[in-house]
Coordinates of C-alpha atoms and ligand atoms in Angstrom, one line a residue:
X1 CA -0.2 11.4 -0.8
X2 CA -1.6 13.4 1.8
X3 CA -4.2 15.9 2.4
X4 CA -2.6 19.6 2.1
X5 CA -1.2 21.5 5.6
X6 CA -2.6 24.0 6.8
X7 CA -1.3 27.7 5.7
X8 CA -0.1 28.4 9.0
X9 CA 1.5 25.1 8.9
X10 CA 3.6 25.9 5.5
X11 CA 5.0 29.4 6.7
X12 CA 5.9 28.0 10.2
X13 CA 7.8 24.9 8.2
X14 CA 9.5 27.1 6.2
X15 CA 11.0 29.8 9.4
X16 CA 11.8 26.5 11.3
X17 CA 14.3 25.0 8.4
X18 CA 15.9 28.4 8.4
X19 CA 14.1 30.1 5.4
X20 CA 13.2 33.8 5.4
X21 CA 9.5 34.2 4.8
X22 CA 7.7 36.9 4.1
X23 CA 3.8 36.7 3.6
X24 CA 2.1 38.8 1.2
X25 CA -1.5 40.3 1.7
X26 CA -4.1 37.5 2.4
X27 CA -1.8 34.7 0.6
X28 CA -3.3 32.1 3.0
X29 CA -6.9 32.5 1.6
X30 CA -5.9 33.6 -2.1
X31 CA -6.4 30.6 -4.3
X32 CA -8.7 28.8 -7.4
X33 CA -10.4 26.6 -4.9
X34 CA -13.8 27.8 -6.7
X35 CA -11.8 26.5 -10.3
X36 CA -11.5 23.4 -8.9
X37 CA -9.9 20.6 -6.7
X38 CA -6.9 20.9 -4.0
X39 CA -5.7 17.9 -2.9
X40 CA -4.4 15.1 -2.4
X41 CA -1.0 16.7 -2.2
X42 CA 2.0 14.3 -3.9
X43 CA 4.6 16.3 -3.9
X44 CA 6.7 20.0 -4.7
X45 CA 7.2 21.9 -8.2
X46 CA 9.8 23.8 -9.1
X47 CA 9.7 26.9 -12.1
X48 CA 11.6 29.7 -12.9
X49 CA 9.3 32.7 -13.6
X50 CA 11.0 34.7 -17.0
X51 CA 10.5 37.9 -15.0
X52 CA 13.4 39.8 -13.7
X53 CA 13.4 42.2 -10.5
X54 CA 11.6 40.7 -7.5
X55 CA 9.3 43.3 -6.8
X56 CA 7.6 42.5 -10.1
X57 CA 8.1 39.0 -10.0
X58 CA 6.2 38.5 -6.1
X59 CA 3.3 41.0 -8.0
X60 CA 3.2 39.1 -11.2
X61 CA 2.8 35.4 -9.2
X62 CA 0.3 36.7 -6.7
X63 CA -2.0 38.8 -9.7
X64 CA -1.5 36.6 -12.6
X65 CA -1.7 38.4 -15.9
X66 CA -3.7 38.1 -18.5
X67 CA -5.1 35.0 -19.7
X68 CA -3.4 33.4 -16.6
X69 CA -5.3 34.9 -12.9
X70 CA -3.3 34.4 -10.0
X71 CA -2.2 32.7 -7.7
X72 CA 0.6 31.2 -10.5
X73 CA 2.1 29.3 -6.8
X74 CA 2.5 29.5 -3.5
X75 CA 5.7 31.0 -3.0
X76 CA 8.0 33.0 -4.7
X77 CA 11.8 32.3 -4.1
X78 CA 13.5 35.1 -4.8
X79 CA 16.9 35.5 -6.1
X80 CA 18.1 36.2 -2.7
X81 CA 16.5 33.0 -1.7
X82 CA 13.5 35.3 0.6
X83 CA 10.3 32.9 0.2
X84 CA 7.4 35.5 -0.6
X85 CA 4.2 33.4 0.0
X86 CA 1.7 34.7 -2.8
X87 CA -1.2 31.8 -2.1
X88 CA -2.6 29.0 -0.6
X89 CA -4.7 26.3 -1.8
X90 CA -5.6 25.8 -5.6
X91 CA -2.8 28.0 -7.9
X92 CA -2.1 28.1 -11.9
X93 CA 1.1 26.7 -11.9
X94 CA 1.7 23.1 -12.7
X95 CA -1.3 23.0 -15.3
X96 CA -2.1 19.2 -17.4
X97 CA 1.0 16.7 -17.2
X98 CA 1.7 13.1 -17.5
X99 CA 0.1 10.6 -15.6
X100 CA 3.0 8.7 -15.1
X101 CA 4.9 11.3 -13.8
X102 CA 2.7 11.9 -11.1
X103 CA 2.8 8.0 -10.6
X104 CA 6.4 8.1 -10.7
X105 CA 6.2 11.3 -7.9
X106 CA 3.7 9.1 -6.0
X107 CA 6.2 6.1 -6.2
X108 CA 9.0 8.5 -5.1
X109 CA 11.2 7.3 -8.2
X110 CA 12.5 9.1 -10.6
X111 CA 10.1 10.4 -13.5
X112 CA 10.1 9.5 -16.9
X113 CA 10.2 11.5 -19.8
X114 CA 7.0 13.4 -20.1
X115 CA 4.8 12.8 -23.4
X116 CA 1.1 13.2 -22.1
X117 CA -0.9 16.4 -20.7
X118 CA -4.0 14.8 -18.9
X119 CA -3.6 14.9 -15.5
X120 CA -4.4 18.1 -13.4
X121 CA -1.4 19.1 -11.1
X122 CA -2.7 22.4 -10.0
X123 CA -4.7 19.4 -7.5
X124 CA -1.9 17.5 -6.5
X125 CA 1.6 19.9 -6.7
X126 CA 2.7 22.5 -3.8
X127 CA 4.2 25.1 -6.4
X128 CA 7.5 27.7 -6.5
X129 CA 8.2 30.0 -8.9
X130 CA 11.8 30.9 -8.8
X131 CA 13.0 34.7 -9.6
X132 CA 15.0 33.4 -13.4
X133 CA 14.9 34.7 -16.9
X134 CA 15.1 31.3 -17.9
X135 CA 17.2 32.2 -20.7
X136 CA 19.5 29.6 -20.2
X137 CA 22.2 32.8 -19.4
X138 CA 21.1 34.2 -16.1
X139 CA 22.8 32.6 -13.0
X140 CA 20.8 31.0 -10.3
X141 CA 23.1 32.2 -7.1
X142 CA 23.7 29.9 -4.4
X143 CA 21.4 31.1 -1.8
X144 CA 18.6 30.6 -3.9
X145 CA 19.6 27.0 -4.8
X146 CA 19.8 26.8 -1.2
X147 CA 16.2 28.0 -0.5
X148 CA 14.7 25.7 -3.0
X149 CA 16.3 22.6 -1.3
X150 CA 15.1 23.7 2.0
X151 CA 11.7 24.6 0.9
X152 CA 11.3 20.9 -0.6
X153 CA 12.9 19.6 2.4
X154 CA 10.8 20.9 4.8
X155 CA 7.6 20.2 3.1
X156 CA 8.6 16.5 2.7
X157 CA 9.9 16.0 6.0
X158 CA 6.3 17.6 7.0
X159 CA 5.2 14.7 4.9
X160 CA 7.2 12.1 5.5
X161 CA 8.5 11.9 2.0
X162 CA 11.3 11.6 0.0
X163 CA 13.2 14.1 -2.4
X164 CA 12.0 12.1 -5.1
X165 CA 8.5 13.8 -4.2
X166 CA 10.2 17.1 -5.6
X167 CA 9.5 17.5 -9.3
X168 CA 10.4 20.1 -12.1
X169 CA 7.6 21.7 -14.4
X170 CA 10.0 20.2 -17.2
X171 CA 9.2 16.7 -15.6
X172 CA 5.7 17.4 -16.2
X173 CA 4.7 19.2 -18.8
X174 CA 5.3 18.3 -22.2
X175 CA 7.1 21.3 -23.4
X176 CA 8.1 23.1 -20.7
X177 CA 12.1 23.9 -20.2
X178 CA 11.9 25.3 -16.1
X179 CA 13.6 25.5 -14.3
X180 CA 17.2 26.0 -15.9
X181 CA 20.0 28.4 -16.2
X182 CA 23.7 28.3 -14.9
X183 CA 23.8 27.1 -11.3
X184 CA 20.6 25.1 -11.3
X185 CA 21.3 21.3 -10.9
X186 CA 18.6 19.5 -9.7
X187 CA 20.1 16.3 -9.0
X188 CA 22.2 18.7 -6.9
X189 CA 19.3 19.7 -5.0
X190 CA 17.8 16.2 -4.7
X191 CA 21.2 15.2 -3.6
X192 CA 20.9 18.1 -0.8
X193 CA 17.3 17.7 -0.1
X194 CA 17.9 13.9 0.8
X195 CA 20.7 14.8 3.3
X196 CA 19.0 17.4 5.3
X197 CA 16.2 14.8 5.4
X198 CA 18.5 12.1 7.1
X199 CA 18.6 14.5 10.0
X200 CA 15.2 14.3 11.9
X201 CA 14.9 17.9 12.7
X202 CA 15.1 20.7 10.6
X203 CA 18.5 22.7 10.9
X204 CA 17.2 25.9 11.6
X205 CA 21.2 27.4 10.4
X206 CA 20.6 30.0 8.4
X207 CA 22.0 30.1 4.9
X208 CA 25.5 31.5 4.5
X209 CA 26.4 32.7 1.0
X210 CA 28.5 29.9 -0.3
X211 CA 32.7 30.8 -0.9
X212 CA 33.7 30.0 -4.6
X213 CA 34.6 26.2 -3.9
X214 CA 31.8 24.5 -2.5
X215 CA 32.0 22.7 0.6
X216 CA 31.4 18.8 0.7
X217 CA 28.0 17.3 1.7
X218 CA 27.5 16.1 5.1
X219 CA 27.3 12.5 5.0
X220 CA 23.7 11.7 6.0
X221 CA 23.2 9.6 9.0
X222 CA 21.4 6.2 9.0
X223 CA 18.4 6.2 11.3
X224 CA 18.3 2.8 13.6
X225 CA 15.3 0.9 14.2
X226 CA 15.0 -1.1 17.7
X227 CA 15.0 -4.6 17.0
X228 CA 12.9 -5.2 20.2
X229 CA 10.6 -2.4 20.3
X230 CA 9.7 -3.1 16.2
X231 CA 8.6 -6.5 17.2
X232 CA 6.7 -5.1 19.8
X233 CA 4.9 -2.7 17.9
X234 CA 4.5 -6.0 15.1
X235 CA 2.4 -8.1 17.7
X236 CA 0.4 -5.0 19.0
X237 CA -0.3 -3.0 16.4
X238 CA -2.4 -5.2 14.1
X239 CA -5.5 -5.9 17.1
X240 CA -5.3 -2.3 18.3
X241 CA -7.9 0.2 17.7
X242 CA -7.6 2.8 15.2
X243 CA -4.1 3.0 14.0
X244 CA -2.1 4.2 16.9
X245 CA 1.7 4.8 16.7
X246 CA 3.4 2.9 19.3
X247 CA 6.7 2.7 17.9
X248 CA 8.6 5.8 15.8
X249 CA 10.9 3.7 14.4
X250 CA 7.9 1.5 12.4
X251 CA 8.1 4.4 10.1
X252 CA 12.0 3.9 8.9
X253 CA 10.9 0.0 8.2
X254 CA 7.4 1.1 6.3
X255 CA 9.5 3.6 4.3
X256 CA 12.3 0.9 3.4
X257 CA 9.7 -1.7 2.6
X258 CA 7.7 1.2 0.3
X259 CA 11.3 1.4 -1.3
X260 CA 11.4 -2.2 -1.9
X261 CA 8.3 -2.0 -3.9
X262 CA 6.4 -4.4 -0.8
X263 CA 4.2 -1.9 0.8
X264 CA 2.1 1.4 -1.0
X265 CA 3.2 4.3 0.2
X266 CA 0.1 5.2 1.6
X267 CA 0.1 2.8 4.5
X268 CA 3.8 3.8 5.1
X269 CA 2.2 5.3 8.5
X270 CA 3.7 4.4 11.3
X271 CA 1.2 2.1 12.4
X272 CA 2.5 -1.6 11.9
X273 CA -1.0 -3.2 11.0
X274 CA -2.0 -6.1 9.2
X275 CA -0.9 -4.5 5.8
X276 CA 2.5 -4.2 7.3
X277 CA 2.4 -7.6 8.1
X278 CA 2.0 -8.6 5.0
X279 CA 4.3 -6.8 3.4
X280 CA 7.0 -8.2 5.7
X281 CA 6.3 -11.6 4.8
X282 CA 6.7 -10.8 1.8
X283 CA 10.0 -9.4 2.5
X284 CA 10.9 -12.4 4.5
X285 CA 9.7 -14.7 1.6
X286 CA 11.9 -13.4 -0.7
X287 CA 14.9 -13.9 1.7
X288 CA 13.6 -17.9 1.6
X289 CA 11.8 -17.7 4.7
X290 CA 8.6 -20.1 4.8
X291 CA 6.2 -21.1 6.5
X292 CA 6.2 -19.6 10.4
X293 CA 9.6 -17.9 9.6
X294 CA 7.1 -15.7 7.1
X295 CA 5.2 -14.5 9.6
X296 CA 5.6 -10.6 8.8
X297 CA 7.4 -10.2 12.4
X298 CA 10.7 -9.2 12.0
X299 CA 13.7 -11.4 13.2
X300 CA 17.0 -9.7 13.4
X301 CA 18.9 -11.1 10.1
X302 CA 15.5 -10.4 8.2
X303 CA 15.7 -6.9 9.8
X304 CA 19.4 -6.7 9.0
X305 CA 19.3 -7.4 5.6
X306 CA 16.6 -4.8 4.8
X307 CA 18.3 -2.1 6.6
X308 CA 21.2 -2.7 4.6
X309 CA 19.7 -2.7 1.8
X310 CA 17.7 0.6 2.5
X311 CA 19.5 2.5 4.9
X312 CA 18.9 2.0 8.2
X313 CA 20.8 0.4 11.5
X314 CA 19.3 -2.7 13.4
X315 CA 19.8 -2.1 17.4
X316 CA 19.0 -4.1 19.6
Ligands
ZN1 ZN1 6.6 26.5 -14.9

């Protein structure tokens, strides 16, 4: 959950993970604000369009057509794996979904099956239309699968989410069978979303077209969290003014204690305040920790056992 970037934000994201961008006409101030709401943000859809040629397919997203005024996203990814940004703010893409799915998006776990059309995405979904017949026939090449992982990547690493923050209009919409088609496997794309994100910096590399055998996935790396410095930020945080970050690694604990179901993602800040405490305790409590030993400050075995658990290193 977070409030929406900035335009200039989005395109600048998008160049530094190694995308090419293009920006068409006044895209940053072409929306359905007036329609109504943008924001909170929760996470990324993905569509294929039914158009073919991308010429018509960048016109067609920007314009709309009848019955449907544009913007239909915010960027186009082409077949070539070009972003075209069409629009910013408000677009007709994600239209009513299930409510659950967006608390599942929220929750950063995978959605269940879709069976409601209540909620309004067009609020709460950053939206790509992908250049696809959608016929289930025409192939989605590998530079466009490519794009769409780094276009999720770099929106939820601008986030601080997970790839689980990257839905399908399938996962939404009763009804709905995008994206699909030869070559599109999402849990492929989650799979490469999540590594990428296990570096801390984008990998500004561009794309190479793929050979025929696909090459192995880096292993991600596991971030490592300073033992010391954590328990410093612990003690500090919770009397200091505001919400100040002392501490980077606060976020990798937040995030694993948001993954164990302790803390709501929304306090996953970076900022180890009194919330965090709590959670922690709770953490420590269900180790069998009492009493002062659940405390919410983290001792090294405590520490230990939840990095193991969620992906991350204990230093010292
Ligand atoms: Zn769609």
């Amino acid at each position: 959950m977070a409030p929406p970037m900035p335009a200039a934000t989005f395109a600048a994201l998008f160049r530094a993970e190694g995308i090419t961008v293009l920006e068409v006409g006044d895209w940053r101030d072409h929306n359905r604000n007036s329609k109504g709401p943008w924001g909170e943000v929760h996470g990324v859809m993905i569509h294929h369009t039914v158009t073919r040629g991308t010429a018509t397919t960048v016109r067609m997203c920007r314009d709309g057509y009848p019955g449907l005024p544009g913007p239909l996203c915010h960027g186009v990814i082409a077949k070539d794996g070009t972003v075209h940004l069409v629009g910013y703010g408000r677009a007709n893409h994600a239209g009513l979904g299930d409510p659950d799915v967006l608390r599942a998006v929220i929750n950063e776990v995978k959605p269940p099956t879709d069976n409601e059309a209540s909620t309004d995405g067009n609020r709460h979904f950053y939206g790509f239309e992908c250049e696809n017949l959608g016929d289930g026939v025409d192939p989605w090449p590998p530079e466009q699968i490519e794009a769409i992982g780094r276009v999720i990547t770099a929106i939820c690493r601008h986030h601080g989410w997970g790839a689980r923050s990257a839905l399908r209009h399938l996962d939404w919409q009763p009804g709905k069978i995008d994206p699909r088609g030869p070559g599109m496997d999402w849990d492929d794309i989650l799979t490469r979303v999540t590594a990428r994100l296990a570096g801390d910096k984008p990998d500004p590399k561009p794309a190479t077209p793929k050979p025929a055998a696909p090459k192995p996935l880096p292993k991600p790396t596991k971030p490592t969290v300073d033992l010391s410095q954590l328990v410093a930020a612990a003690k500090s945080n919770p009397a200091a003014k505001g919400t100040p970050v002392t501490y980077s690694g606060v976020r990798t604990v937040e995030a694993a204690l948001v993954d164990a179901g302790l803390l709501a993602k929304k306090y996953s800040d970076g900022h180890y305040g009194t919330t965090t405490v709590t959670a922690y305790a709770t953490w420590q409590r269900r180790l069998g920790y009492t009493g002062k030993d659940a405390d919410g400050i983290p001792g090294r075995t405590s520490l230990k056992r939840l990095g193991d658990k969620y992906g991350f290193r204990v230093v010292a």
